[in-house]
JSON list of C-alpha atoms in Angstrom, two decimals:
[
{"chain": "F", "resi": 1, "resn": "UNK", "atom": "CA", "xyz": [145.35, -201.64, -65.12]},
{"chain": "F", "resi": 2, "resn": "UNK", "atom": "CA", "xyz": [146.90, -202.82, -68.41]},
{"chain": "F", "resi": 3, "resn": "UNK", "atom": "CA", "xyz": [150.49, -204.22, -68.33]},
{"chain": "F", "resi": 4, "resn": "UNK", "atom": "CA", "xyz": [152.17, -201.28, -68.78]},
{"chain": "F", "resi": 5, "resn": "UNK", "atom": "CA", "xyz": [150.14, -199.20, -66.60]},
{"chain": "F", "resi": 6, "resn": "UNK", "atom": "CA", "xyz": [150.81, -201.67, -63.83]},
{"chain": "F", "resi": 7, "resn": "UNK", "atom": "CA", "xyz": [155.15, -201.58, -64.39]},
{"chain": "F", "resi": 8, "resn": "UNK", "atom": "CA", "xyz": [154.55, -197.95, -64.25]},
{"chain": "F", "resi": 9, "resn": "UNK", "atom": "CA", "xyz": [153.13, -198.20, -61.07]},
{"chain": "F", "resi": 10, "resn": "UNK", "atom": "CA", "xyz": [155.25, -200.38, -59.56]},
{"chain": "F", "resi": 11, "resn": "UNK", "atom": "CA", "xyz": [152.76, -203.76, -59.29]},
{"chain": "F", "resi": 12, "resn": "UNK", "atom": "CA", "xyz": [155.10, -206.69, -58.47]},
{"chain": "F", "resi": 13, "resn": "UNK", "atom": "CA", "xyz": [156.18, -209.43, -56.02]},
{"chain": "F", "resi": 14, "resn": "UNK", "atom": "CA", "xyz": [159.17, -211.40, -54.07]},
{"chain": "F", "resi": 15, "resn": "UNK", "atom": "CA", "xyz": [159.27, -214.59, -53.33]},
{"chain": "F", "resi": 16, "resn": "UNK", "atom": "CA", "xyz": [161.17, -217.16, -51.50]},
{"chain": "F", "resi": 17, "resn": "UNK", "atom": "CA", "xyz": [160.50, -220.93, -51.75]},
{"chain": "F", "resi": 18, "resn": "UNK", "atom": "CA", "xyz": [162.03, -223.65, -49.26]},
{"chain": "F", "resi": 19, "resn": "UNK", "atom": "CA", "xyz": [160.94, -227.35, -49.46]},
{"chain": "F", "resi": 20, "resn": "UNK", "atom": "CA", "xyz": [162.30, -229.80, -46.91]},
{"chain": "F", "resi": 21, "resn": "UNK", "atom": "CA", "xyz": [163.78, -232.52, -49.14]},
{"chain": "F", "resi": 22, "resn": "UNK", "atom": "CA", "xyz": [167.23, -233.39, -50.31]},
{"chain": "F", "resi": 23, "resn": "UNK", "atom": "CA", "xyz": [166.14, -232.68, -53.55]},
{"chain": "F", "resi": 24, "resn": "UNK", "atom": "CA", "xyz": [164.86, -229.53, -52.61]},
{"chain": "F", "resi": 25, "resn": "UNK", "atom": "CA", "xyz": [166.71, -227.63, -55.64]},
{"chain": "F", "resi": 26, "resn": "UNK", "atom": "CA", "xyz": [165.88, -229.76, -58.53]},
{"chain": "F", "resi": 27, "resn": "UNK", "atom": "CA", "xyz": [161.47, -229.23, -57.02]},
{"chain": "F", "resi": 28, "resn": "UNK", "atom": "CA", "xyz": [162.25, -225.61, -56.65]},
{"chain": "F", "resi": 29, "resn": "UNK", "atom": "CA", "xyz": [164.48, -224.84, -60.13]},
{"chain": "F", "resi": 30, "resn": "UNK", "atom": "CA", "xyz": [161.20, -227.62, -62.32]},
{"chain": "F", "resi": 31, "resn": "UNK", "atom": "CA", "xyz": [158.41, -225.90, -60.45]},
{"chain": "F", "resi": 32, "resn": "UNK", "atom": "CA", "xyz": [159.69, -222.30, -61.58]},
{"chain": "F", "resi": 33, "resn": "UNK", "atom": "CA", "xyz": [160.27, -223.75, -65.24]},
{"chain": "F", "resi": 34, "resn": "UNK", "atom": "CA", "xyz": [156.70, -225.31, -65.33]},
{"chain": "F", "resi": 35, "resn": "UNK", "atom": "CA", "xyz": [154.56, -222.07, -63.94]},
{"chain": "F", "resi": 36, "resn": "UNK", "atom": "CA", "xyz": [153.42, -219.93, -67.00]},
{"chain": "F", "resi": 37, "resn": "UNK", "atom": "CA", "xyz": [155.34, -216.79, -67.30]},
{"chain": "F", "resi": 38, "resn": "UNK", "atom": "CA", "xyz": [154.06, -214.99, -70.26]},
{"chain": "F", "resi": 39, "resn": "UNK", "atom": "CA", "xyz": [152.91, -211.37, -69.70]},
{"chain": "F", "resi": 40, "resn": "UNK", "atom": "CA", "xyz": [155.77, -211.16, -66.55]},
{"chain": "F", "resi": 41, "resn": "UNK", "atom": "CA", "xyz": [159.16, -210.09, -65.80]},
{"chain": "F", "resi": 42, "resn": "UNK", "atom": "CA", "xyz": [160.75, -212.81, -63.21]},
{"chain": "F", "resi": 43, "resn": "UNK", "atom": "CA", "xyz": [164.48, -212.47, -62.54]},
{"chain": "F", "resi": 44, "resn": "UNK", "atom": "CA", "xyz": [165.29, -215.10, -59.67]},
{"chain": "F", "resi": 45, "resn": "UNK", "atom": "CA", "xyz": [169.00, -214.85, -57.76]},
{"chain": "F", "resi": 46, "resn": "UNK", "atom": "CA", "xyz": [170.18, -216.46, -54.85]},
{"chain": "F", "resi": 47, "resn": "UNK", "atom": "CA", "xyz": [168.04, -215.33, -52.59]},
{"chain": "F", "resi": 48, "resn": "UNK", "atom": "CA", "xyz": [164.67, -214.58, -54.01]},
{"chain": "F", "resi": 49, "resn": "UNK", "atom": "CA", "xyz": [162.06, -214.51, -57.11]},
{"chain": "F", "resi": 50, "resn": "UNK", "atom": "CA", "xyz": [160.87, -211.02, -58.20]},
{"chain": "F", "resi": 51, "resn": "UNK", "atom": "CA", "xyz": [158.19, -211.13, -60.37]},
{"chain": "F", "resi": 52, "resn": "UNK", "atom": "CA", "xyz": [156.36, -208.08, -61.92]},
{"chain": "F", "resi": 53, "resn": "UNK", "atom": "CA", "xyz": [153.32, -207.76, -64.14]},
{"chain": "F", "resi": 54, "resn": "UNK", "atom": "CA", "xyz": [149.57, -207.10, -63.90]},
{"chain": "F", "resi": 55, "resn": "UNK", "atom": "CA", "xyz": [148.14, -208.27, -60.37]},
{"chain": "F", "resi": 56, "resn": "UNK", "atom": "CA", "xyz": [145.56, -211.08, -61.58]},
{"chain": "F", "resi": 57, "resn": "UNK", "atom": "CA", "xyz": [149.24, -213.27, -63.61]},
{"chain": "F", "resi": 58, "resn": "UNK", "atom": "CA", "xyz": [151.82, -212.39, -60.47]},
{"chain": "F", "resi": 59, "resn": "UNK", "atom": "CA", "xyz": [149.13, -214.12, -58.35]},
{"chain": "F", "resi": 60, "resn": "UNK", "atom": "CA", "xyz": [148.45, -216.83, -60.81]},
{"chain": "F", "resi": 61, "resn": "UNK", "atom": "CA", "xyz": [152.17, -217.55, -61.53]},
{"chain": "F", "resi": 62, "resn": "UNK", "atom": "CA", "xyz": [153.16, -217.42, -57.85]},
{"chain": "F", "resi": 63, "resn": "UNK", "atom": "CA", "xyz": [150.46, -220.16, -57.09]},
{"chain": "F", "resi": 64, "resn": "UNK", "atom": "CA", "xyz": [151.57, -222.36, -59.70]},
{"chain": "F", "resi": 65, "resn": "UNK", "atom": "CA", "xyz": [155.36, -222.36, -58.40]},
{"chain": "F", "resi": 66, "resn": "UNK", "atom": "CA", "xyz": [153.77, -223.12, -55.31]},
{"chain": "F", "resi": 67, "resn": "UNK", "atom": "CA", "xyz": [151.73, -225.42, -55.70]},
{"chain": "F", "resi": 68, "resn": "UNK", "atom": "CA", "xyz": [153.98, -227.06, -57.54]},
{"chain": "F", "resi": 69, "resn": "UNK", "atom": "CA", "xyz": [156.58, -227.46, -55.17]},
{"chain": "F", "resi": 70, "resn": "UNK", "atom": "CA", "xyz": [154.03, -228.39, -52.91]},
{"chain": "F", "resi": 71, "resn": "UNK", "atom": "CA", "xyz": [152.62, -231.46, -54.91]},
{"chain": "F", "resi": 72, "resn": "UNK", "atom": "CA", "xyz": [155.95, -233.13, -54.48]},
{"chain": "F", "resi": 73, "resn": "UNK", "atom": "CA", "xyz": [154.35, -234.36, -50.92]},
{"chain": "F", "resi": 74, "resn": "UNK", "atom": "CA", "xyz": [157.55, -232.77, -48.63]},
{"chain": "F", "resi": 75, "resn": "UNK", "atom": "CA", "xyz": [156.96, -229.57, -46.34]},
{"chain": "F", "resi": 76, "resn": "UNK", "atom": "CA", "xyz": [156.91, -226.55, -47.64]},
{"chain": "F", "resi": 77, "resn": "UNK", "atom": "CA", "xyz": [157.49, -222.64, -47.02]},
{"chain": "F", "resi": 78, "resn": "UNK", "atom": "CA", "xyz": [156.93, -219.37, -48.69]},
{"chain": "F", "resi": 79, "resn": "UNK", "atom": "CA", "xyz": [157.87, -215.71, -47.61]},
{"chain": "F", "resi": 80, "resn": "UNK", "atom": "CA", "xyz": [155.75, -213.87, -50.15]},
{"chain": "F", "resi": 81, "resn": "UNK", "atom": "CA", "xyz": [156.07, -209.79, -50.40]},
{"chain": "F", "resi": 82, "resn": "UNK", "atom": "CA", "xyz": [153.50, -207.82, -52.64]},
{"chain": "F", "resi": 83, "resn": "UNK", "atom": "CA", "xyz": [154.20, -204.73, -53.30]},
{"chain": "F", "resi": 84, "resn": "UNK", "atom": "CA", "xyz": [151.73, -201.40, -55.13]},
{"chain": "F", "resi": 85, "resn": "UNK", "atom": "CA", "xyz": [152.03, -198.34, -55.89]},
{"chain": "F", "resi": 86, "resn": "UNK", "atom": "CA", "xyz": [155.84, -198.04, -54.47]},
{"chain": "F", "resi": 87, "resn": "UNK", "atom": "CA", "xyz": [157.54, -194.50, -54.68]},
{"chain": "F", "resi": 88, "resn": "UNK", "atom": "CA", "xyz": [160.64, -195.36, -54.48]},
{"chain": "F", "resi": 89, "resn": "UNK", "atom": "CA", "xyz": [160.63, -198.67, -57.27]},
{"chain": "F", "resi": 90, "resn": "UNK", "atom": "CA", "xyz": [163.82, -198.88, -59.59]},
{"chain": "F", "resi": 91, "resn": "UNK", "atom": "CA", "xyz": [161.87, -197.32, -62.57]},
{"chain": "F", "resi": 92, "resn": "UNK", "atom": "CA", "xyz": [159.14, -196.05, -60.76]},
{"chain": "F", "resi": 93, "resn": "UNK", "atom": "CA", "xyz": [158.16, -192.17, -60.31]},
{"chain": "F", "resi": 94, "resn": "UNK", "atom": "CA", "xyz": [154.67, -191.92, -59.40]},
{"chain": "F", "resi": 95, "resn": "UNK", "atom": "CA", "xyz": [153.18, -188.01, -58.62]},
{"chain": "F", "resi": 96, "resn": "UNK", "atom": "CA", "xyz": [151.94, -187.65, -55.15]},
{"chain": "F", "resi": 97, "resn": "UNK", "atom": "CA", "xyz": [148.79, -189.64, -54.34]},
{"chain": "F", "resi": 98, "resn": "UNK", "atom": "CA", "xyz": [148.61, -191.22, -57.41]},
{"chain": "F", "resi": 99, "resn": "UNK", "atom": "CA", "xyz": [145.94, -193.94, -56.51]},
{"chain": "F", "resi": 100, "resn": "UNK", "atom": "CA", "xyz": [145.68, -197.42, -59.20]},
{"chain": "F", "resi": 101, "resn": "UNK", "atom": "CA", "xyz": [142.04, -197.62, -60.48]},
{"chain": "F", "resi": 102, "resn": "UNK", "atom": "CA", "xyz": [140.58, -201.01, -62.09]},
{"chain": "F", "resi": 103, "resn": "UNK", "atom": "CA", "xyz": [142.58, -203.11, -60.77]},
{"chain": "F", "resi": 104, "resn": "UNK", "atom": "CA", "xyz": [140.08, -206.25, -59.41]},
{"chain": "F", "resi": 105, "resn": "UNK", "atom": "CA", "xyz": [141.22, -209.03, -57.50]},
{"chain": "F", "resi": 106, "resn": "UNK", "atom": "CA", "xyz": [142.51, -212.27, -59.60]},
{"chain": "F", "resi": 107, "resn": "UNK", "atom": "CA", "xyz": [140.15, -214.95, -59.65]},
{"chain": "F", "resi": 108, "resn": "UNK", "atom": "CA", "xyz": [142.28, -218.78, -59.14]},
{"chain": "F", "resi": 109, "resn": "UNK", "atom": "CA", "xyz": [140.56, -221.94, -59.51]},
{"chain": "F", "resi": 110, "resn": "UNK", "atom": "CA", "xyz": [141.05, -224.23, -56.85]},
{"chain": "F", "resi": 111, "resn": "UNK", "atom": "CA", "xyz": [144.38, -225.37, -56.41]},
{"chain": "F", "resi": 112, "resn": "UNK", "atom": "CA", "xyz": [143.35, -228.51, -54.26]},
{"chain": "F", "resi": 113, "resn": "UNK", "atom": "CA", "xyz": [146.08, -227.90, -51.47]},
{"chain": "F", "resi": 114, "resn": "UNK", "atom": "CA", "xyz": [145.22, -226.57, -48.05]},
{"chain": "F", "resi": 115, "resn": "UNK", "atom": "CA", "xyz": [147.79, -223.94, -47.23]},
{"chain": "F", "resi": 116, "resn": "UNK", "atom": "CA", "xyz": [147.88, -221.77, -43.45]},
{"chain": "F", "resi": 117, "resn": "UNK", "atom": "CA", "xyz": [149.70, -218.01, -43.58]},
{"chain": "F", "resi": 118, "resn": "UNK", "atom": "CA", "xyz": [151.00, -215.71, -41.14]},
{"chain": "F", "resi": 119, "resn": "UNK", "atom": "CA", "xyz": [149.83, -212.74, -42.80]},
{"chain": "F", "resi": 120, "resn": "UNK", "atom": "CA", "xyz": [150.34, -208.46, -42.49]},
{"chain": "F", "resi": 121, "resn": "UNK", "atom": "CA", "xyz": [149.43, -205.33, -44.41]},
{"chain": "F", "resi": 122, "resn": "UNK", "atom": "CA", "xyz": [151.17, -202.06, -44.54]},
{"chain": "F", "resi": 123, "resn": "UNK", "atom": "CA", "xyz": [149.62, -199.37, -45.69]},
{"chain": "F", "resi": 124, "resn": "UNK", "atom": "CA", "xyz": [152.43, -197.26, -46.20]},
{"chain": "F", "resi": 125, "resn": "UNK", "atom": "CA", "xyz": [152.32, -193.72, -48.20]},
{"chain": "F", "resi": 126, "resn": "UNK", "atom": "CA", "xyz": [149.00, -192.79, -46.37]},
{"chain": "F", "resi": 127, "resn": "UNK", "atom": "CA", "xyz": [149.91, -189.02, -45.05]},
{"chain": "F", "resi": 128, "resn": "UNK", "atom": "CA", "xyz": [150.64, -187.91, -41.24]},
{"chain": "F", "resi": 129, "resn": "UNK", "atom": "CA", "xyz": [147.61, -188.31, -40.07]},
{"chain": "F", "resi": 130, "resn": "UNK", "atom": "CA", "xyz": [146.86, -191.55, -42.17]},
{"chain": "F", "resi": 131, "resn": "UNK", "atom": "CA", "xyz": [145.07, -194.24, -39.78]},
{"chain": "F", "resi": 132, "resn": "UNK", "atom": "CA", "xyz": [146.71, -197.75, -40.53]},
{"chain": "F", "resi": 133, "resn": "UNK", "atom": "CA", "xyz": [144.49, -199.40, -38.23]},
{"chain": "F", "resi": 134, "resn": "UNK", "atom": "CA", "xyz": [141.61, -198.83, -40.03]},
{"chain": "F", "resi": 135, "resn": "UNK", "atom": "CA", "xyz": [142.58, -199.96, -43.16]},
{"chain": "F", "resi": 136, "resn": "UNK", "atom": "CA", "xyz": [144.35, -202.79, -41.78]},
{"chain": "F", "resi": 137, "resn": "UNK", "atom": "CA", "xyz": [141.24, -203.87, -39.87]},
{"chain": "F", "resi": 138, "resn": "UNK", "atom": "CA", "xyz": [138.63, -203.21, -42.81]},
{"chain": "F", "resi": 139, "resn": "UNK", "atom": "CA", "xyz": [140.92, -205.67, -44.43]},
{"chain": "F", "resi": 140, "resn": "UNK", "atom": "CA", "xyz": [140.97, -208.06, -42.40]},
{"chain": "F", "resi": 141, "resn": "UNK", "atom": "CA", "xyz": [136.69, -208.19, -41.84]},
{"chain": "F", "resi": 142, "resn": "UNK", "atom": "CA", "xyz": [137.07, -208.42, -45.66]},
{"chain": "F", "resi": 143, "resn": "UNK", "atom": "CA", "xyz": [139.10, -211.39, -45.66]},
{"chain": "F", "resi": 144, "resn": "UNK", "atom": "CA", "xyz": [136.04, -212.54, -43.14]},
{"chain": "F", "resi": 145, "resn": "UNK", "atom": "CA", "xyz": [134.08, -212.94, -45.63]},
{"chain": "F", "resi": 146, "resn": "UNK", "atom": "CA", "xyz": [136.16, -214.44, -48.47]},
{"chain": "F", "resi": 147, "resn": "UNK", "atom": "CA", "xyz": [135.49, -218.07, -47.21]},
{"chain": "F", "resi": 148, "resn": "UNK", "atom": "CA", "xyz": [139.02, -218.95, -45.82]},
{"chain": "F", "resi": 149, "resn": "UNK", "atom": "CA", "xyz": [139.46, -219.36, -42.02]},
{"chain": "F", "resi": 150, "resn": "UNK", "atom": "CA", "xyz": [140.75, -216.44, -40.36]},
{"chain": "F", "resi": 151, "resn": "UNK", "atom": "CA", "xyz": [141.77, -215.69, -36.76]},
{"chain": "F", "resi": 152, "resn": "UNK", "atom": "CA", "xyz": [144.27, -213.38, -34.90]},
{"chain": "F", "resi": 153, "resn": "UNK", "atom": "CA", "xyz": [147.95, -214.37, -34.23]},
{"chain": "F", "resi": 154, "resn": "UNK", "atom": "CA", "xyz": [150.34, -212.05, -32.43]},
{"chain": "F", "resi": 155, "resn": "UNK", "atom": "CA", "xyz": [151.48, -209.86, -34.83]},
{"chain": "F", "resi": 156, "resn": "UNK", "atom": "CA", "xyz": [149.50, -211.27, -38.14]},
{"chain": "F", "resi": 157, "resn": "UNK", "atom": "CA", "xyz": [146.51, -212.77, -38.83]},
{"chain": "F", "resi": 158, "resn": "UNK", "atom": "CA", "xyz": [146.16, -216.55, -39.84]},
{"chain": "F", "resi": 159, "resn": "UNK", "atom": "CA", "xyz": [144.70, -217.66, -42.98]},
{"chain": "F", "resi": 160, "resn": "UNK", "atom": "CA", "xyz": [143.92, -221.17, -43.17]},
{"chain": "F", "resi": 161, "resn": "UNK", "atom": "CA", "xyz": [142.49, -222.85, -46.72]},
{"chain": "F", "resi": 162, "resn": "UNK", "atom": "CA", "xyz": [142.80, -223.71, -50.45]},
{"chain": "F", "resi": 163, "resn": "UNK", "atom": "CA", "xyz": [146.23, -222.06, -51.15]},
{"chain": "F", "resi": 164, "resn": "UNK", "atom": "CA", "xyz": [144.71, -220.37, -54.26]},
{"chain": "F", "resi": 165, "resn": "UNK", "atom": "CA", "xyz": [141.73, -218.97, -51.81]},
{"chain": "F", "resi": 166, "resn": "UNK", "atom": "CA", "xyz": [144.26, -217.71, -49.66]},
{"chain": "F", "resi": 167, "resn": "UNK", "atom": "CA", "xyz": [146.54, -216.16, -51.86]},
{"chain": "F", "resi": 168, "resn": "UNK", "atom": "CA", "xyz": [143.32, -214.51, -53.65]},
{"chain": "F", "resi": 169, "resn": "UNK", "atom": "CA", "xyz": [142.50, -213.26, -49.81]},
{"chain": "F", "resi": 170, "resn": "UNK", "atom": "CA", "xyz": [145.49, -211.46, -49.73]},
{"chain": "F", "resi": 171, "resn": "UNK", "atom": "CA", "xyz": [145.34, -210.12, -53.17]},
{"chain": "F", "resi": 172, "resn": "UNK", "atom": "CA", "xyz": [142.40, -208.64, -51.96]},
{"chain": "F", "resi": 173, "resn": "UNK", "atom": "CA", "xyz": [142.94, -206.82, -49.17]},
{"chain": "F", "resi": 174, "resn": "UNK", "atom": "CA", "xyz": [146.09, -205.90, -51.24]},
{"chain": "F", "resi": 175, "resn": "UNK", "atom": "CA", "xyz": [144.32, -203.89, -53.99]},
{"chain": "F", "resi": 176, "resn": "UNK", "atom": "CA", "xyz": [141.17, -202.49, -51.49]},
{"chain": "F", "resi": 177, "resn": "UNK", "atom": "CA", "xyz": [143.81, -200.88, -49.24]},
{"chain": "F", "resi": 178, "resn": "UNK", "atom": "CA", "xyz": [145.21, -199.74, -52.69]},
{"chain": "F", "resi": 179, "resn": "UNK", "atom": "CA", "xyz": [142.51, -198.12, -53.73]},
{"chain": "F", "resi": 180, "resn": "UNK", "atom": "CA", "xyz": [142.61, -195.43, -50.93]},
{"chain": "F", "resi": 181, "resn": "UNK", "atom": "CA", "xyz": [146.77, -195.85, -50.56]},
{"chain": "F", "resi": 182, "resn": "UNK", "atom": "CA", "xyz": [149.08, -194.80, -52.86]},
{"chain": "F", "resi": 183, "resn": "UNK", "atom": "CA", "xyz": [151.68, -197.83, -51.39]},
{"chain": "F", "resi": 184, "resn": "UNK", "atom": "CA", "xyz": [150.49, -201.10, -50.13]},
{"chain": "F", "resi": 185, "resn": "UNK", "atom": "CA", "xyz": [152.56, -203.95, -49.13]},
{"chain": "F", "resi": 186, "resn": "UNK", "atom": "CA", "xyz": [151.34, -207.11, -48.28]},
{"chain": "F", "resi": 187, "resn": "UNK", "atom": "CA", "xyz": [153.55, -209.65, -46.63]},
{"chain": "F", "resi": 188, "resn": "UNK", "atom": "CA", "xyz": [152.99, -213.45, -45.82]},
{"chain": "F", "resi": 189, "resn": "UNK", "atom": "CA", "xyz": [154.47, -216.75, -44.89]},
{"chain": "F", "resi": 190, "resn": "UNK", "atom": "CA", "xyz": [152.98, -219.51, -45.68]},
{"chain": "F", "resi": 191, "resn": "UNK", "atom": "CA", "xyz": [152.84, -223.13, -45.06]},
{"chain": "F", "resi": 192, "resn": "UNK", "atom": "CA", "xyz": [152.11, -226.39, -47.04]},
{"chain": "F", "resi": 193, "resn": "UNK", "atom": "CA", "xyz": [152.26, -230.09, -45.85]},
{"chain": "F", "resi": 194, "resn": "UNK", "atom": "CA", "xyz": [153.49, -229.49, -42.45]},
{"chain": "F", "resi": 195, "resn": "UNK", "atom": "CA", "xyz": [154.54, -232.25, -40.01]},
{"chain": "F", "resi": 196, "resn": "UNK", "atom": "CA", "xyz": [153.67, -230.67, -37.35]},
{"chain": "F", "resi": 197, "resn": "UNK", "atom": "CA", "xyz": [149.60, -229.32, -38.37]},
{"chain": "F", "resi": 198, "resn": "UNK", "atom": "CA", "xyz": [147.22, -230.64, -36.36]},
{"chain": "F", "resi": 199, "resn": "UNK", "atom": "CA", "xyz": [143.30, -230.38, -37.31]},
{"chain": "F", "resi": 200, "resn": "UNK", "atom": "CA", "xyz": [142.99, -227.76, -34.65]},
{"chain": "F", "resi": 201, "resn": "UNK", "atom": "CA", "xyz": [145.25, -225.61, -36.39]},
{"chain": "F", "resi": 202, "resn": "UNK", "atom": "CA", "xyz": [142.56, -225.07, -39.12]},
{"chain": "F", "resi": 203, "resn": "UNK", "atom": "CA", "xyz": [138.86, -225.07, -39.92]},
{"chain": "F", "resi": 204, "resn": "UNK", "atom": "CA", "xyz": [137.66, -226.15, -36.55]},
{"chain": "F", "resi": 205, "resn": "UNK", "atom": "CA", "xyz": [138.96, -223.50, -34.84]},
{"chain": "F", "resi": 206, "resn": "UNK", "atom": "CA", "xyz": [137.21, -220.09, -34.26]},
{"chain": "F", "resi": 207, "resn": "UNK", "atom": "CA", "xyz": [138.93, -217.07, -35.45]},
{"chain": "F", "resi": 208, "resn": "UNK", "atom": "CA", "xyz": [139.33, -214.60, -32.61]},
{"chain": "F", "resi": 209, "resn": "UNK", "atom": "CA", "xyz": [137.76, -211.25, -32.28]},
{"chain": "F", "resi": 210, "resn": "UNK", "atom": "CA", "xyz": [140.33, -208.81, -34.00]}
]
């Protein structure tokens, strides 16, 4: 999908960044100044940072904010909403089961930070009889073999890894789903230089049977 192919179908993301510090505004407001914009529309208010464009910058511009917040050392957390294909968008008016074609998952280099998500998929849009299991689930073996750590929580699964090999993971299973669902939302919380991890919160556990 080209740029304007991908406003027309309603391609974007919202995201809300909290960073346990005193200074947490000043990290916040220089970490959205430093992440390259070009080729995206961001508008940030009070309570969140939409971003729309192609898939492959949204992903590379939310990782940078990130990551940047999260290289200032202090806890971090991230509700992250993706959003494709969505019938009723501000300027969006997609024709019954339009589906996006072309659209391949963003490649990030490694970011160098170990980030852990809650994470969910709705495929939404997908008729009466649509099965949301099995796209979920077909997602989810997907993210299996991605390389980051995955097991079942209740109501999500975890992701555990590189934060740009997560957020790729859920890009993923974001535009797969998409390619058989007209919408497909993708939401997350995420997690960065927690107090509280332990090393059996990550790699050395094994993911559960899902």
């Amino acid at each position: 999908m080209n740029a304007q192919s991908s406003v027309d179908y309603g391609v974007g993301a919202r995201f809300s960044v909290a960073v346990m510090a005193d200074d947490y505004a000043d990290i916040i407001l220089t970490a959205l100044a430093e992440a390259d914009s070009s080729g995206l529309e961001v508008t940030t208010d009070d309570v969140s940072t939409h971003v729309s464009g192609t898939e492959d910058r949204i992903l590379a511009y939310i990782g940078a904010v990130i990551a940047g917040c999260a290289r200032s050392g202090h806890h971090v957390s991230v509700h992250l909403l993706l959003s494709r294909g969505c019938p009723g968008e501000l300027a969006c008016e997609l024709p019954p089961d339009t589906l996006a074609q072309g659209a391949e998952p963003p490649q990030l280099p490694v970011a160098g930070i170990t980030a852990a998500a809650h994470w969910s998929l709705y495929p939404l849009q997908d008729g009466a009889e649509g099965d949301h299991m099995r796209h979920i689930y077909a997602a989810i073996e997907h993210a299996r073999e991605l390389g980051v750590e995955v097991r079942a929580e209740h109501y999500a699964t975890r992701l555990d890894g590189d934060l740009n090999a997560v957020l790729q993971t859920l890009a993923a299973a974001w535009l797969m789903v998409g390619r058989e669902v007209q919408h497909v939302v993708s939401h997350a919380t995420l997690s960065l230089n927690s107090p509280t991890a332990k090393p059996g919160n990550n790699a050395n556990n094994q993911p559960s049977a899902r």
